[in-house]
């Protein structure tokens, strides 16, 4: 599943929550530690998806808010994190006032903004002076087992995978923060395993959002490419990586 279309994200919200909702947890934990999030921290998660990070933030005592343009993601987030202030909207125009948050986060989300620098400026506007902005995203394809599967499917269809964007490269997130006027405090890379207990779940997870005829055609290719990732229990384990960077807003 890729792209910025909110209807598409709404359409996969239930599957996303079931299969990928917890996937970002290692990056979320790195952000909580690196940005010093704890009891009473006011935190906005941009592109909050089905709300798993909001629930985690609540569990460490933070006061969480979230925003996402996909209505069904918002429904899922509200139900998973009932204490959070969850609003429908996009990174480019945040419906909160200046200095509303101590920390703003965006995990696997800021790349979907039409203008990432404008989205970062909007995040900085709602963050207190001297606050933190933490962004995290897939590392370059060569570090991700998922890339092996997506490449096999694309090649079988006579297509090419889109090249890695700047934000996936080493230093890309730091460059964005610096360009946005922030001081980079910390950056790192975290391992992000994803497991599927059987063939059907692997197909559902990797081909999420695809049309039925595409799924029919791609399934045998996907299962063949995934053999090397099989576990002893008959499932699959993919190891991927996310980069993250944390910056301080001016002031
Ligand atoms: C890959 S999901 C990640 C969700 C969540 N952050 C996580 O880590 O599980 C990407 C999310 O970004 C949202 N999104 C797409 N375009 C966006 C935008 N312009 N501003 C904010 N969120 C956006 C999608 O609706 C989707 O919920």
CSV table of C-alpha atoms and ligand atoms in Angstrom, one decimal:
chain,number,residue,atom,x,y,z
A,1,UNK,CA,0.0,0.0,0.0
A,2,UNK,CA,1.5,3.3,-1.1
A,3,UNK,CA,0.4,6.8,-2.1
A,4,UNK,CA,-1.4,9.7,-0.4
A,5,UNK,CA,-5.0,9.1,-1.4
A,6,UNK,CA,-7.2,9.3,1.7
A,7,UNK,CA,-10.0,7.2,0.1
A,8,UNK,CA,-7.5,4.4,-0.5
A,9,UNK,CA,-6.2,4.6,3.1
A,10,UNK,CA,-9.8,4.6,4.3
A,11,UNK,CA,-10.5,1.5,2.3
A,12,UNK,CA,-7.7,-0.4,3.9
A,13,UNK,CA,-8.0,0.9,7.4
A,14,UNK,CA,-9.3,-2.3,9.0
A,15,UNK,CA,-6.6,-4.4,7.3
A,16,UNK,CA,-4.0,-1.9,8.1
A,17,UNK,CA,-4.9,-1.9,11.8
A,18,UNK,CA,-4.9,-5.7,11.9
A,19,UNK,CA,-1.8,-6.4,9.9
A,20,UNK,CA,0.5,-3.3,10.1
A,21,UNK,CA,-0.9,-1.3,13.1
A,22,UNK,CA,1.9,-2.5,15.5
A,23,UNK,CA,4.6,-2.6,12.9
A,24,UNK,CA,6.0,0.9,13.7
A,25,UNK,CA,6.4,0.1,17.4
A,26,UNK,CA,10.2,0.0,17.4
A,27,UNK,CA,10.4,3.4,15.7
A,28,UNK,CA,7.7,4.7,18.1
A,29,UNK,CA,9.7,3.6,21.1
A,30,UNK,CA,12.9,5.2,19.8
A,31,UNK,CA,11.0,8.5,19.4
A,32,UNK,CA,9.5,8.4,22.9
A,33,UNK,CA,13.0,7.9,24.3
A,34,UNK,CA,14.8,10.3,22.1
A,35,UNK,CA,12.2,13.1,22.3
A,36,UNK,CA,11.9,12.7,26.1
A,37,UNK,CA,8.2,12.0,25.9
A,38,UNK,CA,6.7,11.2,29.4
A,39,UNK,CA,3.9,12.1,31.8
A,40,UNK,CA,2.2,15.3,30.8
A,41,UNK,CA,4.0,15.7,27.4
A,42,UNK,CA,1.6,17.2,24.8
A,43,UNK,CA,2.2,15.2,21.6
A,44,UNK,CA,0.6,15.4,18.2
A,45,UNK,CA,1.0,12.4,15.8
A,46,UNK,CA,0.6,13.5,12.2
A,47,UNK,CA,-0.7,10.7,9.9
A,48,UNK,CA,-1.8,8.8,13.0
A,49,UNK,CA,-3.4,6.0,10.9
A,50,UNK,CA,-5.3,3.5,13.1
A,51,UNK,CA,-4.0,5.1,16.4
A,52,UNK,CA,-1.5,2.6,17.8
A,53,UNK,CA,1.0,5.4,18.5
A,54,UNK,CA,-1.7,7.4,20.3
A,55,UNK,CA,-2.5,4.5,22.5
A,56,UNK,CA,1.3,4.0,23.3
A,57,UNK,CA,1.7,7.7,24.1
A,58,UNK,CA,-1.3,7.5,26.5
A,59,UNK,CA,0.3,4.5,28.1
A,60,UNK,CA,3.4,6.6,29.0
A,61,UNK,CA,1.3,9.4,30.4
A,62,UNK,CA,1.5,11.8,27.5
A,63,UNK,CA,-1.5,13.8,26.4
A,64,UNK,CA,-2.0,12.6,22.8
A,65,UNK,CA,-3.6,14.2,19.7
A,66,UNK,CA,-3.7,12.8,16.2
A,67,UNK,CA,-4.6,13.8,12.7
A,68,UNK,CA,-5.2,11.8,9.5
A,69,UNK,CA,-7.0,12.6,6.3
A,70,UNK,CA,-8.6,9.1,6.0
A,71,UNK,CA,-12.0,9.0,7.7
A,72,UNK,CA,-11.9,5.2,8.5
A,73,UNK,CA,-8.4,5.6,10.0
A,74,UNK,CA,-9.8,8.3,12.2
A,75,UNK,CA,-12.6,6.0,13.3
A,76,UNK,CA,-10.1,3.3,14.2
A,77,UNK,CA,-7.8,5.7,16.0
A,78,UNK,CA,-10.7,7.1,18.1
A,79,UNK,CA,-11.7,3.6,19.1
A,80,UNK,CA,-8.2,2.5,20.0
A,81,UNK,CA,-7.2,5.7,21.7
A,82,UNK,CA,-10.4,7.2,23.2
A,83,UNK,CA,-8.6,9.7,25.4
A,84,UNK,CA,-6.8,11.3,22.4
A,85,UNK,CA,-7.9,14.4,20.6
A,86,UNK,CA,-8.2,12.9,17.1
A,87,UNK,CA,-9.1,15.1,14.1
A,88,UNK,CA,-9.7,14.6,10.4
A,89,UNK,CA,-7.2,16.6,8.3
A,90,UNK,CA,-3.8,16.6,6.6
A,91,UNK,CA,-0.2,17.5,7.6
A,92,UNK,CA,-0.3,20.6,5.4
A,93,UNK,CA,-3.0,22.4,7.5
A,94,UNK,CA,-3.1,21.4,11.2
A,95,UNK,CA,-6.3,22.6,13.0
A,96,UNK,CA,-4.5,23.6,16.2
A,97,UNK,CA,-3.2,26.9,17.3
A,98,UNK,CA,0.5,28.0,17.6
A,99,UNK,CA,2.5,26.4,20.4
A,100,UNK,CA,-0.1,23.7,21.2
A,101,UNK,CA,2.4,20.8,21.5
A,102,UNK,CA,5.7,19.9,23.1
A,103,UNK,CA,6.4,17.3,20.5
A,104,UNK,CA,5.0,16.6,17.0
A,105,UNK,CA,5.7,13.2,15.4
A,106,UNK,CA,5.1,11.7,11.9
A,107,UNK,CA,5.9,8.0,11.5
A,108,UNK,CA,5.7,6.6,7.9
A,109,UNK,CA,3.5,9.6,7.0
A,110,UNK,CA,5.2,12.8,6.1
A,111,UNK,CA,6.2,11.5,2.7
A,112,UNK,CA,2.6,11.6,1.7
A,113,UNK,CA,2.3,15.3,2.1
A,114,UNK,CA,2.2,17.2,-1.2
A,115,UNK,CA,5.0,19.5,0.1
A,116,UNK,CA,7.0,18.0,2.9
A,117,UNK,CA,8.7,21.2,3.8
A,118,UNK,CA,5.4,23.0,4.1
A,119,UNK,CA,4.1,20.1,6.3
A,120,UNK,CA,7.2,20.5,8.5
A,121,UNK,CA,6.6,24.3,8.8
A,122,UNK,CA,3.1,23.5,9.9
A,123,UNK,CA,4.4,21.0,12.5
A,124,UNK,CA,6.8,23.7,13.8
A,125,UNK,CA,4.0,26.2,14.0
A,126,UNK,CA,2.0,24.1,16.4
A,127,UNK,CA,5.1,23.1,18.5
A,128,UNK,CA,6.4,25.3,21.3
A,129,UNK,CA,9.7,27.1,20.8
A,130,UNK,CA,12.4,24.7,21.8
A,131,UNK,CA,10.1,21.7,21.3
A,132,UNK,CA,10.7,18.5,19.4
A,133,UNK,CA,9.7,17.3,16.0
A,134,UNK,CA,10.4,13.6,15.3
A,135,UNK,CA,10.0,12.0,11.9
A,136,UNK,CA,10.5,8.4,10.8
A,137,UNK,CA,10.3,6.6,7.5
A,138,UNK,CA,11.3,3.5,5.7
A,139,UNK,CA,15.0,3.2,5.1
A,140,UNK,CA,16.4,2.6,1.6
A,141,UNK,CA,15.0,-0.4,-0.2
A,142,UNK,CA,18.2,-2.4,0.1
A,143,UNK,CA,17.6,-2.7,3.8
A,144,UNK,CA,14.1,-4.0,3.6
A,145,UNK,CA,13.0,-7.6,2.9
A,146,UNK,CA,9.7,-6.2,1.8
A,147,UNK,CA,11.5,-4.6,-1.1
A,148,UNK,CA,12.5,-8.1,-2.4
A,149,UNK,CA,8.9,-9.1,-2.6
A,150,UNK,CA,7.6,-5.8,-4.1
A,151,UNK,CA,10.4,-5.9,-6.7
A,152,UNK,CA,9.6,-9.5,-7.7
A,153,UNK,CA,5.9,-8.6,-8.1
A,154,UNK,CA,6.7,-5.4,-10.1
A,155,UNK,CA,9.2,-7.2,-12.4
A,156,UNK,CA,6.7,-10.0,-13.1
A,157,UNK,CA,4.2,-7.3,-14.2
A,158,UNK,CA,6.8,-5.6,-16.4
A,159,UNK,CA,7.1,-2.7,-14.1
A,160,UNK,CA,9.9,-1.1,-12.0
A,161,UNK,CA,9.8,-0.2,-8.4
A,162,UNK,CA,9.8,3.5,-7.8
A,163,UNK,CA,13.4,4.6,-6.8
A,164,UNK,CA,14.0,5.4,-3.1
A,165,UNK,CA,13.1,9.0,-2.3
A,166,UNK,CA,15.5,11.3,-0.5
A,167,UNK,CA,13.8,10.8,2.8
A,168,UNK,CA,14.7,7.1,2.8
A,169,UNK,CA,18.4,7.7,2.2
A,170,UNK,CA,20.9,8.1,5.0
A,171,UNK,CA,20.8,11.7,6.2
A,172,UNK,CA,17.6,12.5,4.3
A,173,UNK,CA,15.4,13.1,7.3
A,174,UNK,CA,18.1,15.2,9.0
A,175,UNK,CA,18.4,17.3,5.8
A,176,UNK,CA,14.7,18.0,5.8
A,177,UNK,CA,14.7,19.0,9.5
A,178,UNK,CA,17.7,21.3,8.9
A,179,UNK,CA,16.1,22.8,5.8
A,180,UNK,CA,13.0,23.5,8.0
A,181,UNK,CA,15.1,25.5,10.4
A,182,UNK,CA,15.4,22.9,13.2
A,183,UNK,CA,18.5,21.7,15.0
A,184,UNK,CA,19.0,18.0,14.6
A,185,UNK,CA,19.4,16.4,18.1
A,186,UNK,CA,19.4,12.7,17.3
A,187,UNK,CA,19.0,10.4,14.3
A,188,UNK,CA,19.1,6.6,14.0
A,189,UNK,CA,18.0,3.5,12.3
A,190,UNK,CA,15.7,0.8,13.9
A,191,UNK,CA,15.0,-2.8,12.8
A,192,UNK,CA,11.4,-3.4,12.0
A,193,UNK,CA,10.3,-7.0,11.8
A,194,UNK,CA,7.0,-7.9,10.2
A,195,UNK,CA,5.5,-11.4,10.5
A,196,UNK,CA,2.7,-13.3,8.7
A,197,UNK,CA,1.6,-16.6,10.2
A,198,UNK,CA,0.6,-18.1,6.8
A,199,UNK,CA,0.4,-17.5,3.0
A,200,UNK,CA,-3.0,-15.8,3.1
A,201,UNK,CA,-1.8,-13.2,5.6
A,202,UNK,CA,1.4,-12.5,3.7
A,203,UNK,CA,-0.6,-11.9,0.5
A,204,UNK,CA,-3.1,-9.7,2.3
A,205,UNK,CA,-0.4,-7.7,4.0
A,206,UNK,CA,1.9,-7.2,1.0
A,207,UNK,CA,-0.7,-6.7,-1.7
A,208,UNK,CA,-3.0,-4.5,0.5
A,209,UNK,CA,-5.2,-2.2,-1.5
A,210,UNK,CA,-4.6,-3.9,-4.9
A,211,UNK,CA,-7.5,-5.0,-7.1
A,212,UNK,CA,-8.6,-8.6,-7.1
A,213,UNK,CA,-7.2,-9.4,-10.6
A,214,UNK,CA,-3.8,-7.9,-9.6
A,215,UNK,CA,-3.8,-10.0,-6.4
A,216,UNK,CA,-4.7,-13.2,-8.4
A,217,UNK,CA,-1.8,-12.6,-10.8
A,218,UNK,CA,0.8,-11.5,-8.2
A,219,UNK,CA,0.1,-14.2,-5.6
A,220,UNK,CA,2.2,-17.0,-7.1
A,221,UNK,CA,5.1,-14.6,-7.8
A,222,UNK,CA,4.9,-13.3,-4.3
A,223,UNK,CA,4.8,-16.7,-2.6
A,224,UNK,CA,7.8,-17.8,-4.7
A,225,UNK,CA,9.8,-14.8,-3.8
A,226,UNK,CA,8.9,-15.1,-0.1
A,227,UNK,CA,10.3,-18.7,0.2
A,228,UNK,CA,13.6,-17.4,1.6
A,229,UNK,CA,11.7,-15.7,4.4
A,230,UNK,CA,9.8,-18.7,5.6
A,231,UNK,CA,9.9,-19.6,9.3
A,232,UNK,CA,9.9,-23.1,10.8
A,233,UNK,CA,6.3,-22.7,11.8
A,234,UNK,CA,5.2,-22.2,8.2
A,235,UNK,CA,4.9,-18.4,8.4
A,236,UNK,CA,7.1,-15.6,7.1
A,237,UNK,CA,9.4,-13.1,8.8
A,238,UNK,CA,10.5,-10.0,7.0
A,239,UNK,CA,13.1,-7.7,8.5
A,240,UNK,CA,12.9,-4.1,7.5
A,241,UNK,CA,14.4,-0.9,8.7
A,242,UNK,CA,13.1,2.6,9.5
A,243,UNK,CA,15.2,5.7,9.9
A,244,UNK,CA,14.2,8.4,12.4
A,245,UNK,CA,15.4,11.9,13.2
A,246,UNK,CA,14.5,14.3,16.0
A,247,UNK,CA,14.9,18.0,15.8
A,248,UNK,CA,14.5,21.0,18.1
A,249,UNK,CA,12.4,23.9,17.0
A,250,UNK,CA,14.0,27.4,17.2
A,251,UNK,CA,13.6,29.4,20.4
B,1,LIG,C1,1.6,4.1,6.1
B,1,LIG,S1,0.2,4.7,7.1
B,1,LIG,C2,1.0,5.0,8.6
B,1,LIG,C3,0.1,5.2,9.8
B,1,LIG,C4,0.8,5.4,11.1
B,1,LIG,N1,1.6,6.6,11.2
B,1,LIG,C5,1.6,4.2,11.4
B,1,LIG,O1,2.9,4.3,11.6
B,1,LIG,O2,1.1,3.1,11.5
B,1,LIG,C6,0.2,6.4,6.4
B,1,LIG,C7,-0.9,7.3,6.9
B,1,LIG,O3,-0.7,8.6,6.5
B,1,LIG,C8,-1.9,9.2,6.2
B,1,LIG,N2,-1.7,10.3,5.2
B,1,LIG,C9,-1.8,10.3,3.9
B,1,LIG,N3,-1.6,11.6,3.4
B,1,LIG,C10,-1.4,12.4,4.5
B,1,LIG,C11,-1.2,13.8,4.7
B,1,LIG,N4,-1.1,14.6,3.6
B,1,LIG,N5,-1.1,14.3,5.9
B,1,LIG,C12,-1.2,13.4,7.0
B,1,LIG,N6,-1.4,12.1,6.9
B,1,LIG,C13,-1.5,11.6,5.7
B,1,LIG,C14,-2.7,8.0,5.6
B,1,LIG,O4,-4.1,8.3,5.6
B,1,LIG,C15,-2.3,6.9,6.5
B,1,LIG,O5,-3.2,6.8,7.6
